[in-house]
Amino acid sequence: VCIHRVRSCSSIRFIKSKYVCVFDKSALKFSHQQRLFRTSAASCGQIVQFKLSDIGEGITEVTVKEWYIKEGDSVSQFDSICEVQSDKASVTITSRYDGIIRKLHYNLDEIAYVGKPLVDIEIDASKGVAPEEDVVETPPMSHEEHTHQEIKGHKTLATPAVRRLAMENNIKLSEVVGTGKDNRILKEDILNYLAKQTGAILPPSPKAEIIPPLPKSETVPVAPKDKAHKIPVPVSRPIVFSGKDKTEPITGFHKAMVKTMSAALKIPHFGYCDEIDLTQLVQLREELKPLAQSRGVKLSFMPFFIKAASLGLLQYPILNSSLDESCQNVTYKASHNIGVAMDTEQGLIVPNVKNVQVCSVFEIASELNRLQSLGSAGQLGTNDLTGGTFTLSNIGTIGGTYAKPVILPPEVAIGALGKIQVLPRFNGKGEVFKAQIMNVSWSADHRIIDGATMARFSNLWKSYLENPASMLLDLK
């Protein structure tokens, strides 16, 4: 009867004390206390304010573009928290802790400030985790914030999260090749190194895999060109006349353009223009387009322009240099990181193809495809947008024949490419023929580059494009 009463009563106080002694009193009380202990433990977690750390390049504020989590979600280390956009790039912020999101400090499109809380995370207090700064998935940081490790006389750059990942997997940072800015070791470098050691299969690289060409019967046919003259069609947008002036803050990439162009005004620009006969290059590209398409890469003229520029920079390295602010020293850049100006919905951005001097035309085309896809989606990282040493701007894709390009500091030269036009020209015999003509406009820093150097570089670049087979002699 007593057992029945214990099971059926909602409160233990209804049991008479003389019957309680018959049961295992300690076990009964322990069970009740254990339930209370579990309830209290869930509410004793340590709340850590996850602050936005310095992401480098002198950036002090960013715009929150997308949240990947919401309040109440559980996160682990390296999980994506949000995507922010500075005036230089879009950056993905990753979690430093394992825990539960308790508060988001910003809404979408609000300005977040470096050093201020981004989210509140509840972590397990028993682990004794000390609050630390958040980890940025994209590597660049200011020079003062670099974390160094002395290894045999040189310094290895890596964030604390990357070092912890290496330590957990017993990997020596000295054995890992960094692919970030200034050879910084990224999380992907650790994972790739670990995959090579264990044989794990990682997601494919963004660069397109080289696939053997298809048989002639399976070759992708070239779509016929529309020979009709294209007439620009105005974009149909609803016209709203509010009758009031509207003021908007300059943010994102537009703010970067303000800073860069203001700095460019300090440079005395020297201009040089010429025209290029691309008749042979047009024919060569038409022959290679199906082959590139069969390998999953869209082949444009830009990879040829970039590679020819790199071959010219080998002969005239002064064009691939930078001048310090005091104009006392010139630094000749070893890598040819050639930037390509892109017009996107976010504004003008200039990502660059790294180490063009050791890339083939196909590899350049593959990298351009990747940069264009990320640029259209607004997902270019800081690593893609920084470190450029020379720039080409293809205004011909929109229209126009000539331009006066503005140098992007700390670079010393830039080229603007016009549209390709079919025009009559004379050959060596005085006969008129149909030629594919493109105009190029160069701008150079006249403090260290004279007109003769710019003209000689342009002539060499022109010779490679007018006789594309000649590039084979100098390709490395």
Tab-separated table of C-alpha atoms in Angstrom, residues 40-359:
chain	number	residue	atom	x	y	z
A	40	SER	CA	20.798	24.077	-12.443
A	41	ALA	CA	23.783	22.926	-14.501
A	42	ALA	CA	22.063	23.912	-17.733
A	43	SER	CA	21.736	27.468	-16.570
A	44	CYS	CA	25.275	27.891	-15.156
A	45	GLY	CA	27.095	28.184	-18.479
A	46	GLN	CA	29.633	30.936	-18.942
A	47	ILE	CA	28.520	33.720	-21.294
A	48	VAL	CA	31.375	34.888	-23.526
A	49	GLN	CA	31.148	38.040	-25.603
A	50	PHE	CA	32.460	37.081	-29.013
A	51	LYS	CA	34.169	40.241	-30.269
A	52	LEU	CA	34.962	41.230	-33.823
A	53	SER	CA	38.732	41.084	-34.092
A	54	ASP	CA	40.989	43.174	-36.303
A	55	ILE	CA	40.738	41.786	-39.841
A	56	GLY	CA	43.631	43.873	-41.078
A	57	GLU	CA	44.163	46.490	-43.778
A	58	GLY	CA	43.267	49.256	-41.299
A	59	ILE	CA	39.588	48.248	-41.274
A	60	THR	CA	37.665	49.547	-38.245
A	61	GLU	CA	34.078	48.804	-39.242
A	62	VAL	CA	32.195	46.298	-41.381
A	63	THR	CA	28.630	45.739	-42.533
A	64	VAL	CA	26.841	42.557	-41.459
A	65	LYS	CA	25.582	41.006	-44.690
A	66	GLU	CA	24.330	37.592	-43.556
A	67	TRP	CA	23.891	35.600	-40.348
A	68	TYR	CA	24.488	31.862	-40.548
A	69	ILE	CA	23.117	31.265	-37.035
A	70	LYS	CA	20.297	32.502	-34.827
A	71	GLU	CA	19.753	32.787	-31.105
A	72	GLY	CA	19.524	29.354	-29.491
A	73	ASP	CA	21.606	27.569	-32.140
A	74	SER	CA	24.501	25.365	-31.099
A	75	VAL	CA	27.858	26.053	-32.729
A	76	SER	CA	31.237	24.338	-32.773
A	77	GLN	CA	34.702	25.685	-33.361
A	78	PHE	CA	35.303	26.832	-36.953
A	79	ASP	CA	31.552	26.942	-37.701
A	80	SER	CA	30.556	29.977	-39.754
A	81	ILE	CA	28.929	32.703	-37.658
A	82	CYS	CA	28.257	35.448	-40.178
A	83	GLU	CA	29.492	37.175	-43.301
A	84	VAL	CA	30.636	40.768	-43.050
A	85	GLN	CA	31.673	43.178	-45.766
A	86	SER	CA	34.310	45.829	-45.354
A	87	ASP	CA	35.354	48.435	-47.872
A	88	LYS	CA	37.844	45.900	-49.220
A	89	ALA	CA	36.297	42.427	-49.163
A	90	SER	CA	33.669	40.060	-47.830
A	91	VAL	CA	34.887	38.062	-44.843
A	92	THR	CA	33.390	35.025	-43.131
A	93	ILE	CA	33.655	35.052	-39.322
A	94	THR	CA	34.017	31.614	-37.728
A	95	SER	CA	33.370	30.503	-34.170
A	96	ARG	CA	36.119	30.286	-31.593
A	97	TYR	CA	34.066	28.211	-29.155
A	98	ASP	CA	31.716	25.277	-28.748
A	99	GLY	CA	28.495	26.555	-27.247
A	100	ILE	CA	25.036	28.051	-27.704
A	101	ILE	CA	24.276	31.408	-29.305
A	102	ARG	CA	22.476	33.600	-26.768
A	103	LYS	CA	22.442	37.033	-28.430
A	104	LEU	CA	23.107	38.652	-31.792
A	105	HIS	CA	24.344	42.213	-31.307
A	106	TYR	CA	23.599	43.414	-34.861
A	107	ASN	CA	20.861	43.116	-37.434
A	108	LEU	CA	21.444	42.693	-41.154
A	109	ASP	CA	23.056	45.675	-42.914
A	110	GLU	CA	24.052	47.258	-39.607
A	111	ILE	CA	27.592	48.508	-38.993
A	112	ALA	CA	29.717	46.340	-36.678
A	113	TYR	CA	32.865	47.775	-35.136
A	114	VAL	CA	36.200	46.060	-34.543
A	115	GLY	CA	36.676	45.237	-30.862
A	116	LYS	CA	32.952	45.363	-30.084
A	117	PRO	CA	30.818	42.271	-29.235
A	118	LEU	CA	29.406	40.465	-32.245
A	119	VAL	CA	27.463	37.666	-30.502
A	120	ASP	CA	27.148	36.216	-27.010
A	121	ILE	CA	27.969	32.518	-26.716
A	122	GLU	CA	27.205	30.322	-23.708
A	123	ILE	CA	30.005	27.853	-23.175
A	124	ASP	CA	30.544	25.061	-20.671
A	125	ALA	CA	31.948	26.729	-17.545
A	126	SER	CA	33.569	23.461	-16.410
A	127	LYS	CA	36.014	23.654	-19.323
A	128	GLY	CA	37.415	26.917	-18.052
A	129	VAL	CA	37.798	28.459	-21.482
A	130	ALA	CA	39.191	31.961	-21.287
A	131	PRO	CA	37.527	34.547	-23.521
A	132	GLU	CA	39.496	35.170	-26.697
A	133	GLU	CA	39.023	37.115	-29.864
A	134	ASP	CA	37.067	35.596	-32.722
A	135	VAL	CA	38.741	33.920	-35.655
A	136	VAL	CA	38.473	35.212	-39.210
A	137	GLU	CA	38.416	32.543	-41.885
A	138	THR	CA	40.094	34.841	-44.393
A	139	PRO	CA	43.711	35.341	-43.333
A	140	PRO	CA	44.795	38.941	-43.734
A	141	MET	CA	45.492	40.887	-40.560
A	142	SER	CA	47.459	43.975	-39.790
A	143	HIS	CA	51.195	43.544	-39.374
A	144	GLU	CA	50.981	44.335	-35.670
A	145	GLU	CA	48.388	41.601	-35.137
A	146	HIS	CA	50.367	38.870	-36.853
A	147	THR	CA	51.023	35.849	-34.685
A	148	HIS	CA	54.538	34.614	-35.209
A	149	GLN	CA	56.335	31.400	-34.412
A	150	GLU	CA	60.104	31.211	-34.635
A	151	ILE	CA	61.163	28.160	-36.619
A	152	LYS	CA	64.787	27.746	-37.649
A	153	GLY	CA	65.433	31.427	-38.141
A	154	HIS	CA	62.189	32.436	-39.868
A	155	LYS	CA	58.676	33.256	-38.747
A	156	THR	CA	55.528	31.314	-39.546
A	157	LEU	CA	52.285	33.304	-39.735
A	158	ALA	CA	49.066	31.683	-38.515
A	159	THR	CA	46.040	32.599	-36.421
A	160	PRO	CA	45.606	31.010	-32.965
A	161	ALA	CA	42.796	28.817	-34.291
A	162	VAL	CA	45.023	27.437	-37.056
A	163	ARG	CA	47.797	26.752	-34.548
A	164	ARG	CA	45.359	24.914	-32.296
A	165	LEU	CA	44.134	22.822	-35.232
A	166	ALA	CA	47.734	21.930	-36.082
A	167	MET	CA	48.508	21.047	-32.458
A	168	GLU	CA	45.445	18.821	-32.143
A	169	ASN	CA	46.566	16.856	-35.189
A	170	ASN	CA	50.272	16.783	-34.212
A	171	ILE	CA	51.295	18.827	-37.248
A	172	LYS	CA	54.402	20.993	-37.250
A	173	LEU	CA	53.735	24.352	-38.844
A	174	SER	CA	57.259	24.345	-40.272
A	175	GLU	CA	56.226	21.442	-42.531
A	176	VAL	CA	53.127	23.173	-43.931
A	177	VAL	CA	53.278	25.478	-46.949
A	178	GLY	CA	51.165	28.578	-46.406
A	179	THR	CA	49.075	29.910	-49.289
A	180	GLY	CA	47.866	33.102	-47.615
A	181	LYS	CA	49.296	36.595	-47.761
A	182	ASP	CA	52.988	36.666	-46.784
A	183	ASN	CA	52.930	32.829	-46.749
A	184	ARG	CA	50.384	32.815	-43.915
A	185	ILE	CA	49.168	29.306	-43.074
A	186	LEU	CA	45.396	28.984	-43.473
A	187	LYS	CA	42.965	26.426	-42.135
A	188	GLU	CA	42.731	24.922	-45.628
A	189	ASP	CA	46.511	24.423	-45.697
A	190	ILE	CA	46.329	22.365	-42.487
A	191	LEU	CA	43.442	20.281	-43.826
A	192	ASN	CA	45.204	19.689	-47.142
A	193	TYR	CA	48.391	18.655	-45.340
A	194	LEU	CA	46.407	16.328	-43.098
A	195	ALA	CA	44.669	14.815	-46.122
A	196	LYS	CA	48.011	14.035	-47.754
A	197	GLN	CA	49.197	12.314	-44.587
A	198	THR	CA	46.030	10.277	-43.968
A	199	GLY	CA	44.734	9.832	-47.500
A	200	ALA	CA	41.465	11.602	-46.688
A	201	ILE	CA	39.346	12.938	-49.525
A	202	LEU	CA	38.737	16.692	-49.399
A	203	PRO	CA	36.350	18.788	-51.475
A	204	PRO	CA	37.709	19.608	-54.936
A	205	SER	CA	39.857	22.682	-55.447
A	206	PRO	CA	38.146	25.681	-57.048
A	207	LYS	CA	40.555	25.416	-59.953
A	208	ALA	CA	39.119	23.400	-62.785
A	209	GLU	CA	40.486	19.935	-63.287
A	210	ILE	CA	42.261	19.346	-66.582
A	211	ILE	CA	40.242	16.811	-68.562
A	212	PRO	CA	41.530	15.205	-71.741
A	213	PRO	CA	39.925	16.590	-74.900
A	214	LEU	CA	36.888	14.800	-76.216
A	215	PRO	CA	36.974	12.880	-79.517
A	216	LYS	CA	36.077	14.874	-82.582
A	217	SER	CA	32.650	13.305	-82.706
A	218	GLU	CA	31.968	14.479	-79.131
A	219	THR	CA	33.566	17.901	-79.342
A	220	VAL	CA	31.298	20.620	-78.054
A	221	PRO	CA	30.030	22.569	-81.063
A	222	VAL	CA	30.693	26.261	-81.219
A	223	ALA	CA	27.511	28.274	-81.117
A	224	PRO	CA	27.034	30.418	-84.206
A	225	LYS	CA	27.655	34.104	-83.658
A	226	ASP	CA	24.931	36.632	-84.012
A	227	LYS	CA	26.336	38.908	-86.680
A	228	ALA	CA	23.615	41.491	-86.209
A	229	HIS	CA	24.756	44.753	-84.708
A	230	LYS	CA	23.865	44.855	-81.016
A	231	ILE	CA	21.935	47.934	-80.010
A	232	PRO	CA	22.129	48.874	-76.322
A	233	VAL	CA	18.795	48.387	-74.630
A	234	PRO	CA	17.996	50.705	-71.709
A	235	VAL	CA	17.403	48.937	-68.429
A	236	SER	CA	13.737	49.123	-67.543
A	237	ARG	CA	13.476	50.314	-63.971
A	238	PRO	CA	10.466	51.871	-62.275
A	239	ILE	CA	10.922	55.621	-62.123
A	240	VAL	CA	9.950	57.064	-58.787
A	241	PHE	CA	9.682	60.833	-58.365
A	242	SER	CA	9.590	61.473	-54.659
A	243	GLY	CA	10.326	65.172	-54.917
A	244	LYS	CA	12.784	64.943	-52.002
A	245	ASP	CA	16.552	64.775	-51.812
A	246	LYS	CA	17.947	61.552	-50.431
A	247	THR	CA	21.226	61.192	-48.555
A	248	GLU	CA	22.933	57.815	-48.242
A	249	PRO	CA	26.213	56.955	-46.482
A	250	ILE	CA	29.130	55.730	-48.584
A	251	THR	CA	29.797	52.147	-47.527
A	252	GLY	CA	31.398	48.937	-48.695
A	253	PHE	CA	33.438	48.930	-51.884
A	254	HIS	CA	32.374	52.484	-52.683
A	255	LYS	CA	34.183	53.666	-49.563
A	256	ALA	CA	37.290	51.766	-50.687
A	257	MET	CA	37.136	53.511	-54.055
A	258	VAL	CA	36.982	56.906	-52.333
A	259	LYS	CA	40.111	56.142	-50.313
A	260	THR	CA	42.036	54.613	-53.217
A	261	MET	CA	41.253	57.350	-55.705
A	262	SER	CA	42.073	60.044	-53.160
A	263	ALA	CA	45.484	58.439	-52.690
A	264	ALA	CA	45.898	58.099	-56.474
A	265	LEU	CA	45.631	61.879	-56.872
A	266	LYS	CA	49.092	62.168	-55.321
A	267	ILE	CA	50.599	60.240	-58.250
A	268	PRO	CA	51.696	62.151	-61.374
A	269	HIS	CA	50.131	60.083	-64.149
A	270	PHE	CA	51.748	59.552	-67.527
A	271	GLY	CA	49.509	58.329	-70.381
A	272	TYR	CA	50.337	56.269	-73.462
A	273	CYS	CA	47.953	54.806	-76.071
A	274	ASP	CA	48.315	52.385	-78.962
A	275	GLU	CA	46.259	50.025	-81.114
A	276	ILE	CA	46.684	46.253	-81.365
A	277	ASP	CA	45.839	44.026	-84.323
A	278	LEU	CA	44.259	40.952	-82.729
A	279	THR	CA	43.365	39.179	-85.976
A	280	GLN	CA	45.606	36.155	-85.311
A	281	LEU	CA	44.653	36.015	-81.623
A	282	VAL	CA	40.935	36.005	-82.505
A	283	GLN	CA	41.497	32.982	-84.756
A	284	LEU	CA	43.580	31.200	-82.107
A	285	ARG	CA	40.960	31.734	-79.421
A	286	GLU	CA	38.201	30.375	-81.672
A	287	GLU	CA	40.257	27.198	-82.116
A	288	LEU	CA	40.933	26.811	-78.380
A	289	LYS	CA	37.463	27.690	-77.058
A	290	PRO	CA	35.929	24.216	-77.619
A	291	LEU	CA	38.931	22.568	-75.972
A	292	ALA	CA	38.725	24.848	-72.935
A	293	GLN	CA	34.971	24.372	-72.754
A	294	SER	CA	35.416	20.594	-72.728
A	295	ARG	CA	37.610	21.102	-69.659
A	296	GLY	CA	34.934	23.168	-67.972
A	297	VAL	CA	36.551	26.593	-68.442
A	298	LYS	CA	35.293	29.602	-70.367
A	299	LEU	CA	38.151	31.043	-72.425
A	300	SER	CA	38.100	34.778	-73.072
A	301	PHE	CA	40.762	37.117	-74.427
A	302	MET	CA	41.750	38.295	-70.961
A	303	PRO	CA	43.980	35.291	-70.093
A	304	PHE	CA	46.083	36.061	-73.175
A	305	PHE	CA	46.286	39.747	-72.250
A	306	ILE	CA	47.341	38.850	-68.708
A	307	LYS	CA	49.968	36.319	-69.751
A	308	ALA	CA	51.437	38.675	-72.346
A	309	ALA	CA	51.641	41.380	-69.691
A	310	SER	CA	53.486	39.020	-67.358
A	311	LEU	CA	56.019	38.171	-70.074
A	312	GLY	CA	56.527	41.893	-70.624
A	313	LEU	CA	56.996	42.508	-66.890
A	314	LEU	CA	59.875	40.022	-66.874
A	315	GLN	CA	61.685	42.334	-69.272
A	316	TYR	CA	60.592	45.580	-67.575
A	317	PRO	CA	60.316	44.802	-63.822
A	318	ILE	CA	60.043	48.497	-62.922
A	319	LEU	CA	56.387	48.298	-63.993
A	320	ASN	CA	55.838	45.560	-61.386
A	321	SER	CA	57.167	47.560	-58.461
A	322	SER	CA	55.987	49.889	-55.721
A	323	LEU	CA	57.273	53.204	-54.385
A	324	ASP	CA	57.309	54.007	-50.680
A	325	GLU	CA	55.534	57.062	-49.299
A	326	SER	CA	58.753	59.016	-48.885
A	327	CYS	CA	59.730	58.253	-52.508
A	328	GLN	CA	63.109	57.016	-51.352
A	329	ASN	CA	62.896	53.297	-52.148
A	330	VAL	CA	61.531	51.168	-54.979
A	331	THR	CA	60.478	47.580	-54.250
A	332	TYR	CA	60.549	45.200	-57.209
A	333	LYS	CA	57.851	42.581	-56.734
A	334	ALA	CA	58.858	38.982	-57.433
A	335	SER	CA	55.281	37.793	-58.029
A	336	HIS	CA	53.147	38.993	-60.903
A	337	ASN	CA	49.769	39.389	-59.169
A	338	ILE	CA	47.838	40.949	-62.012
A	339	GLY	CA	44.533	42.541	-61.101
A	340	VAL	CA	41.434	42.607	-63.286
A	341	ALA	CA	38.882	45.377	-62.735
A	342	MET	CA	35.339	43.998	-62.430
A	343	ASP	CA	32.026	45.846	-62.441
A	344	THR	CA	29.678	44.248	-59.890
A	345	GLU	CA	26.458	45.180	-58.114
A	346	GLN	CA	28.561	46.075	-55.068
A	347	GLY	CA	30.690	48.468	-57.124
A	348	LEU	CA	34.122	48.371	-58.723
A	349	ILE	CA	36.358	45.610	-57.397
A	350	VAL	CA	39.817	44.554	-58.558
A	351	PRO	CA	40.687	40.942	-57.661
A	352	ASN	CA	44.031	39.666	-58.880
A	353	VAL	CA	45.404	36.452	-60.323
A	354	LYS	CA	48.333	35.376	-58.179
A	355	ASN	CA	51.750	34.373	-59.567
A	356	VAL	CA	50.886	34.755	-63.238
A	357	GLN	CA	54.573	34.315	-64.105
A	358	VAL	CA	54.299	30.576	-63.339
A	359	CYS	CA	50.751	30.010	-64.673
